[in-house]
Coordinates of N, CA and C in Angstrom, one line a residue:
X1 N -25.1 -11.8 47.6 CA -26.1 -12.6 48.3 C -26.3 -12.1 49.7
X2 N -26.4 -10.7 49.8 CA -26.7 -9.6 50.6 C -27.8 -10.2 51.2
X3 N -29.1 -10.8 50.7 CA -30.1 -11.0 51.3 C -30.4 -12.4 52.3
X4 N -29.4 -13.0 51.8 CA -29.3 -14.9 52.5 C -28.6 -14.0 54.2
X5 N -28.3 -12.9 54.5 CA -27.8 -13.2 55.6 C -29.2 -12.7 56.7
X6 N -28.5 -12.8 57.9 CA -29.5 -12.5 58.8 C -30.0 -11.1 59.2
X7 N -29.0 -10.3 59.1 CA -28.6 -9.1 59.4 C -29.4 -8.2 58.5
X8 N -29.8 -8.2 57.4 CA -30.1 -8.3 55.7 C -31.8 -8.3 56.3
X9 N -32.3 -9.7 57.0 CA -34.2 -9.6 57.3 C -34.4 -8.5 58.8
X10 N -33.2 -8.7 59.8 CA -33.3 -7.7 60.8 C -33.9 -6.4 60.1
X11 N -32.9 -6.1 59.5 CA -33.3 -4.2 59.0 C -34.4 -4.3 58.3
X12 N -34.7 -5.0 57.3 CA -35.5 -5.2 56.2 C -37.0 -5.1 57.1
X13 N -36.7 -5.7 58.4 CA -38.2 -6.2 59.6 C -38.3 -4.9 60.2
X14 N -37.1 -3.8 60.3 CA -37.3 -2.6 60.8 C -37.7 -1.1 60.0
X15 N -37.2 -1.7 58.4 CA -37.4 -0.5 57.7 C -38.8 -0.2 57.1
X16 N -39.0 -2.3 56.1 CA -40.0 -2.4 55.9 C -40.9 -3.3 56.5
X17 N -41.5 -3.1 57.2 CA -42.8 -4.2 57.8 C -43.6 -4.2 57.1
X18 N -44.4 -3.5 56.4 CA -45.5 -3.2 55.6 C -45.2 -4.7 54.4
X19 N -44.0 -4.0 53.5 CA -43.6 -5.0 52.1 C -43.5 -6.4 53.1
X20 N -42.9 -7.0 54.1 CA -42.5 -8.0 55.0 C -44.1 -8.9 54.9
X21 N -45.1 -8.2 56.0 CA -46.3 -8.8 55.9 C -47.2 -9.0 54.5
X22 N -46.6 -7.8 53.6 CA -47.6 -8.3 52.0 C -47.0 -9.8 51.2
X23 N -45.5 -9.6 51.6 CA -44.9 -10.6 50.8 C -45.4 -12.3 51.6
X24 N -45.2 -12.0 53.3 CA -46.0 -13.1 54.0 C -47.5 -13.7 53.8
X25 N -48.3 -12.6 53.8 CA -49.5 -13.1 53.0 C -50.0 -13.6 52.1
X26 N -49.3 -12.8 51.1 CA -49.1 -13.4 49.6 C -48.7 -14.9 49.9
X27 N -47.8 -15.1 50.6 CA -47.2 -16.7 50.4 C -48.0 -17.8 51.1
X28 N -48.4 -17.2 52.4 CA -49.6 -18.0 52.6 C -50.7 -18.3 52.3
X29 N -51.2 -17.3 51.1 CA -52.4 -17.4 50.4 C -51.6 -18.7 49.5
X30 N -50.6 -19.3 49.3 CA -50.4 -19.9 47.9 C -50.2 -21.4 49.1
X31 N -49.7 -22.2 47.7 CA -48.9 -23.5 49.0 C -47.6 -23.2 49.3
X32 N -46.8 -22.2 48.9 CA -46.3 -21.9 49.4 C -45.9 -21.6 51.4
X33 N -45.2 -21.7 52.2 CA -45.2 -21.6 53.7 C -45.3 -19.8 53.8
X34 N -45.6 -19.2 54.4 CA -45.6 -17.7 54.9 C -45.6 -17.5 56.6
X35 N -46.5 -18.0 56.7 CA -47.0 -17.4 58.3 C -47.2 -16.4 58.4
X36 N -48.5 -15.4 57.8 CA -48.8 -14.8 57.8 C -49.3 -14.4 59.2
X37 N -50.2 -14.8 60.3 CA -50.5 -15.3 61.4 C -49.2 -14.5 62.4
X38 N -48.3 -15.3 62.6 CA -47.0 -14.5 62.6 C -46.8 -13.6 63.1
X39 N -46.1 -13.1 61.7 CA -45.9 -11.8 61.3 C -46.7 -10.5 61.4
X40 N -48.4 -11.0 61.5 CA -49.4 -10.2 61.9 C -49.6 -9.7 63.0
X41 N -49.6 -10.7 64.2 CA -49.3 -10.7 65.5 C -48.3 -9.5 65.9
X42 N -47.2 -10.0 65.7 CA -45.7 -9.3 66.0 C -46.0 -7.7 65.7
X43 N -46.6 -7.4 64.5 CA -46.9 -6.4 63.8 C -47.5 -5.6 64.2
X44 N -48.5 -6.8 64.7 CA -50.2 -5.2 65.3 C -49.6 -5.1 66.6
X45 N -49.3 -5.9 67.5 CA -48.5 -5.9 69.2 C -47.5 -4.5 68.9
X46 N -46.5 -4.6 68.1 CA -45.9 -3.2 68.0 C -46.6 -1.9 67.7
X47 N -47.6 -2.3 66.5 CA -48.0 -0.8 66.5 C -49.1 -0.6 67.3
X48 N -49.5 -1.6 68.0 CA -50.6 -1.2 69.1 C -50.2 -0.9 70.4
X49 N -49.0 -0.7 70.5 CA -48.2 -0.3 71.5 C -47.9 1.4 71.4
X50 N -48.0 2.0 70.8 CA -47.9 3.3 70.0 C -49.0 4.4 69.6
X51 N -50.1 3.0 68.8 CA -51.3 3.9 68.5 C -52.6 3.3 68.6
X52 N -54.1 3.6 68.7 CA -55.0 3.5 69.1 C -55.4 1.9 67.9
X53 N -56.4 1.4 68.4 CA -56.7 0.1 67.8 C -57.1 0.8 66.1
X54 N -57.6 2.2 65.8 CA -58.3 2.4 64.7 C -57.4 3.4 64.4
X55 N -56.1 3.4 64.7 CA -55.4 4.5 63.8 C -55.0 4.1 62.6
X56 N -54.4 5.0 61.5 CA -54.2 4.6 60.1 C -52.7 3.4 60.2
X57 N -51.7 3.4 61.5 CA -51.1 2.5 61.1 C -51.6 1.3 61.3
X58 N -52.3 1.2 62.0 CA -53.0 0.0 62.9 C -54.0 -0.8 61.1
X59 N -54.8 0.2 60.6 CA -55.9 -0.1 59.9 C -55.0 -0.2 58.3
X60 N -54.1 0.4 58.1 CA -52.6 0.4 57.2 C -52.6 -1.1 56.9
X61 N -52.0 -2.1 58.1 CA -51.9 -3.2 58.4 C -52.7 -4.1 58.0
X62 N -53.7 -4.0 58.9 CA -55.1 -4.8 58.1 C -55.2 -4.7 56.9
X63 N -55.4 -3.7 56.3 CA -55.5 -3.6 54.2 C -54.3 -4.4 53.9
X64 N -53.0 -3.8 54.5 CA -52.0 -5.0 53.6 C -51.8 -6.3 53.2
X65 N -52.1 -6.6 55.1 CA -52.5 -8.1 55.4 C -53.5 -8.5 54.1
X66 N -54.8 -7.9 54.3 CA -55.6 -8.9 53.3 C -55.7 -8.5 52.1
X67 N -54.9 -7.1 51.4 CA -55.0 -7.0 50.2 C -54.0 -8.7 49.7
X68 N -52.3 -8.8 50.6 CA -51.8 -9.7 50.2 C -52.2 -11.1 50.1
X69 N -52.7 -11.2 51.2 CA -53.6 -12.5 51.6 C -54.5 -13.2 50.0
X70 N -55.4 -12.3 49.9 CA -56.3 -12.4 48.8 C -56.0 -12.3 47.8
X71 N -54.7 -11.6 47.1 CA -54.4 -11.7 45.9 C -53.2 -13.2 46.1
X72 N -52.6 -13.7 47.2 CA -52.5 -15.3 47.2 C -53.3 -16.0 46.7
X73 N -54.4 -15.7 47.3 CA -55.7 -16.5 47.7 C -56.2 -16.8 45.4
X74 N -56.4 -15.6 45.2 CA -56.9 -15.2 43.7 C -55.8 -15.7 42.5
X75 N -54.6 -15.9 43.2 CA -53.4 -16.9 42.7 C -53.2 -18.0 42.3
X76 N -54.0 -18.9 43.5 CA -54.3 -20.3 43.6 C -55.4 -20.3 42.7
X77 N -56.3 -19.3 42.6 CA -58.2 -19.6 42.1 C -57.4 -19.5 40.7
X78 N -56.7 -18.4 40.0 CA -56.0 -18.7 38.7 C -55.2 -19.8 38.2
X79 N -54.3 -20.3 39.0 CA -53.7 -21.9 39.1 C -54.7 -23.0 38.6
X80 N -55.7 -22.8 39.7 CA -57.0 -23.8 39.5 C -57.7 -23.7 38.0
X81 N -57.7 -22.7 37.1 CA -58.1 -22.5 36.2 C -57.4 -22.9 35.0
X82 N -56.4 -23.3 35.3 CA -55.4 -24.3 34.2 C -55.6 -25.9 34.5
X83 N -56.1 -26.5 35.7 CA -56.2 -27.8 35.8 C -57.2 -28.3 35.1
X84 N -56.5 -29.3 34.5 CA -57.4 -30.0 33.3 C -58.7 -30.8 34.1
X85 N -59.4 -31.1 33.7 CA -60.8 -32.0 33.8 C -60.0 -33.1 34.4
X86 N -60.6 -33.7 35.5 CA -60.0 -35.0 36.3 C -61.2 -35.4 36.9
X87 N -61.0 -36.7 37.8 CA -61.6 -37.6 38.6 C -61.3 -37.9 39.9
X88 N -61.2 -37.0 40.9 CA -60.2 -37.2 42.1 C -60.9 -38.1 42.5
X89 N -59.9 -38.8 43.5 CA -60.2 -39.5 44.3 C -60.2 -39.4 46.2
X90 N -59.6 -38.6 46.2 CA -59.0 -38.2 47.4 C -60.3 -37.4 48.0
X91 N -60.3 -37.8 49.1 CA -62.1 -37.2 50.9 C -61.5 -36.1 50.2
X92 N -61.1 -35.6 50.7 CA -60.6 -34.4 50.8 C -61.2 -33.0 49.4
X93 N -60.2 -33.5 48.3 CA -60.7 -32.6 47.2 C -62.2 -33.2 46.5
X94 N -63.0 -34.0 47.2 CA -64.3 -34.3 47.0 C -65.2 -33.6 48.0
X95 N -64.8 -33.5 49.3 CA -65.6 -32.5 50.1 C -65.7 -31.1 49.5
X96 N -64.4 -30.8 49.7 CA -64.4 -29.1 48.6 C -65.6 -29.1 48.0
X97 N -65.3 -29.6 46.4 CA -65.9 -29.7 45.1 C -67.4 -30.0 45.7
X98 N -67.7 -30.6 46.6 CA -69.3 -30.9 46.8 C -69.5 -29.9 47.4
X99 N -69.1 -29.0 48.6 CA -68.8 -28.0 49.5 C -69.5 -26.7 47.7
X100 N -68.3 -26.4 47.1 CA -68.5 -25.8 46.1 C -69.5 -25.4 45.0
X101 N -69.3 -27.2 45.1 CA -70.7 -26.7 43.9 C -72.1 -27.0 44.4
X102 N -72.3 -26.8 45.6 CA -74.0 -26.7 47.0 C -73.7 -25.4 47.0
X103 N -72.9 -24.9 47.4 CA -72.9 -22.9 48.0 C -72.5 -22.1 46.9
X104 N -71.5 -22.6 46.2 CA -71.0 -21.7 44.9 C -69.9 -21.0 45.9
X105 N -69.8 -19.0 45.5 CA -68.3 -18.5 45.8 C -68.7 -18.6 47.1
X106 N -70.1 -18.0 47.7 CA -69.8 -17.9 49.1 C -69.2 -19.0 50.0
X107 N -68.9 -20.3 49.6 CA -67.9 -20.8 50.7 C -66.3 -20.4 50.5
X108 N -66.4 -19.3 49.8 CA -65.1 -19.1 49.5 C -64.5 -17.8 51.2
X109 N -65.8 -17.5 51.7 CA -65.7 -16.8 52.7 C -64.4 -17.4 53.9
X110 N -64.6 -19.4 53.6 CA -63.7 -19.7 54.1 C -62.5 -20.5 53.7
X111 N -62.0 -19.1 52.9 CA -60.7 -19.8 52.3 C -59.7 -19.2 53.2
X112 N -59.8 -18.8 54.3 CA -58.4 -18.2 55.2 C -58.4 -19.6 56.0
X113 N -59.1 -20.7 56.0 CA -59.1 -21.9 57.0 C -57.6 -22.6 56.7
X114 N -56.8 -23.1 57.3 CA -55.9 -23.6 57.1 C -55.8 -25.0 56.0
X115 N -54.6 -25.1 54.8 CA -55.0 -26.3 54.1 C -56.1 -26.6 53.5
X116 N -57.9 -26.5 53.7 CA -58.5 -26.6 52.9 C -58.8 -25.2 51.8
X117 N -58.1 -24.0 52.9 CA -58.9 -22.5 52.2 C -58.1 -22.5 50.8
X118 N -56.8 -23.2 51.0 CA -56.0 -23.2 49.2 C -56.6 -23.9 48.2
X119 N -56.8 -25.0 48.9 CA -58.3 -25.9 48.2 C -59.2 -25.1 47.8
X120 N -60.1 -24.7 48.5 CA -60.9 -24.1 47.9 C -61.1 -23.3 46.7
X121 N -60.0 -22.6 47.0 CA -59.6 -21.0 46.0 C -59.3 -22.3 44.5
X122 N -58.5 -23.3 44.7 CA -58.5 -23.9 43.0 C -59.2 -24.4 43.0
X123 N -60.0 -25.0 43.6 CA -61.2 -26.1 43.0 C -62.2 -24.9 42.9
X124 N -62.1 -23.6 43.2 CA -63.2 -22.9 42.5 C -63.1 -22.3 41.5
X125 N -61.4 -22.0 40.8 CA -61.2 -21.9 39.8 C -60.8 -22.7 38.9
X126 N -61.0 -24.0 39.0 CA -61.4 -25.0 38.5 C -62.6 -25.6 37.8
X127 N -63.5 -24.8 38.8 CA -64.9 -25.3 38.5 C -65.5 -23.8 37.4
X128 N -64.7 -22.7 37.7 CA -65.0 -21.6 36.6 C -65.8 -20.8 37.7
X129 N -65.9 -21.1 39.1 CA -67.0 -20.2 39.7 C -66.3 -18.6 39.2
X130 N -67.8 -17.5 39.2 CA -68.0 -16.1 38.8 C -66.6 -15.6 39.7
X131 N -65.7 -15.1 38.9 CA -64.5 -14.4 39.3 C -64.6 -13.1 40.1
X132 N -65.8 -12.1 40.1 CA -66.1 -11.0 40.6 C -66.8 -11.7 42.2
X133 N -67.7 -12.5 42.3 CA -68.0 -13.0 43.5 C -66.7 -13.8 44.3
X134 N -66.2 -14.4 43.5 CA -64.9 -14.9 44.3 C -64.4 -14.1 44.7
X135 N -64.0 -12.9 44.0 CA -62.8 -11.8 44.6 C -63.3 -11.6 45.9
X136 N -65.2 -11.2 45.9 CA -65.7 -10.3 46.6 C -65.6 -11.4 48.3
X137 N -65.6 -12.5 47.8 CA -65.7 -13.4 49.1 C -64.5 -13.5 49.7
X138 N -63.3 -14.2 48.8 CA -62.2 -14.3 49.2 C -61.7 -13.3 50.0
X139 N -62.0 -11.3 49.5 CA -61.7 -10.5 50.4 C -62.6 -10.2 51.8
X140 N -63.1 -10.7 51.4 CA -64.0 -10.4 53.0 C -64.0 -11.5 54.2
X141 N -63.7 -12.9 53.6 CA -62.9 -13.7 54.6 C -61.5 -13.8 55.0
X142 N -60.8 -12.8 54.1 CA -59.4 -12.4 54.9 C -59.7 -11.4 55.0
X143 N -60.3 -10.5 55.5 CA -60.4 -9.0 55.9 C -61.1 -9.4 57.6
X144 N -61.9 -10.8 57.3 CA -62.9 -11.2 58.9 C -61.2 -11.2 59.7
X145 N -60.8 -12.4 59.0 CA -59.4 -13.3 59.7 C -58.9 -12.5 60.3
X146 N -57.9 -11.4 59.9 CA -57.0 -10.1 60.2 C -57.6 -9.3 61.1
X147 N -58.4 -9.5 61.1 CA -59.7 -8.4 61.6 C -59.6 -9.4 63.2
X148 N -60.3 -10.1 63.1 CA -60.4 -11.3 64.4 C -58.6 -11.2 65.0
X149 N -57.6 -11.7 64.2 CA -56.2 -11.9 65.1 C -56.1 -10.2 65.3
X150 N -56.3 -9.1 64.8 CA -55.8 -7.9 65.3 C -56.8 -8.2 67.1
X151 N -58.3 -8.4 67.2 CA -58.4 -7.8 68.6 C -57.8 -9.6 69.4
X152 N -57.6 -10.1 69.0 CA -56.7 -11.1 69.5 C -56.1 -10.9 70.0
X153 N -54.9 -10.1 69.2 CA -53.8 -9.7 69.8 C -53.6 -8.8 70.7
X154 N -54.7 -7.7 70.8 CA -54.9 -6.9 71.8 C -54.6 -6.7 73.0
X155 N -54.9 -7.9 73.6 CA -54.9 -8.5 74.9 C -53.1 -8.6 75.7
X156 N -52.6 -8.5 74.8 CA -51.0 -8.5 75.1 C -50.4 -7.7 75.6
X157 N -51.0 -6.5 74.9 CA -50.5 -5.2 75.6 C -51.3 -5.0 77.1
X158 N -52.1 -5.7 77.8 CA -52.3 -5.2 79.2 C -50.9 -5.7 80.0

């Protein structure tokens, strides 16, 4: 049980960062907790300490971030695609579904939004929206997200 200790994520945060932020994304794309956000921050602040905003570790980062992100994201839209036919009742998973079925995948642009973006991704594989436009949306609203907290974070290193 090597891994329950603390000592175990220290190194793990120093050897691997790369696997650390895919596995964090990945989990925040689900209902699962991640804090991807985080772990992103902490991440680009170190390697933007080192190397230019567009070098490959820097841009490395970003792909991981939202490769993981998005295949969370395409996780949940698979999930969604096993729920049976229902009648919600709940504001909430009725805004989606109306949200959804007016725009189709492109509101899937904002599936990085906190709480409703997991919504989104099942109630669109719920509803059967085109799986190639979903992909294409889902990655490009976590590629914006990542994209936006990297020059965010920028500002730290003055």
């Amino acid at each position: 049980m090597d891994w329950l200790s603390f000592d175990f994520w220290v190194n793990s945060w120093q050897h691997y960062p790369l696997w650390l932020m895919f596995i964090s994304a990945f989990l925040s794309a689900t209902v699962l907790p991640g804090n991807s956000e985080v772990v992103f921050v902490t991440l680009a602040i170190s390697k933007l300490t080192f190397h230019s905003l567009f070098s490959a570790e820097v841009l490395g980062l970003v792909f991981i971030a939202t490769l993981g992100n998005g295949l969370g994201s395409l996780t949940t839209y698979g999930i969604g695609r096993w729920f049976p036919k229902f009648e919600s009742q709940n504001d909430r998973t009725l805004w989606v579904m109306e949200k959804l079925r007016r725009y189709g995948a492109v509101a899937l642009l904002l599936s990085w939004l906190p709480i409703v973006g997991d919504l989104f991704c099942a109630v669109a594989g719920w509803l059967r929206l085109n799986f190639i436009a979903s992909c294409l949306f889902i990655f490009i609203g976590k590629l914006v997200r990542y994209v936006v907290l990297l020059f965010l974070s920028a500002p730290f290193l003055l």
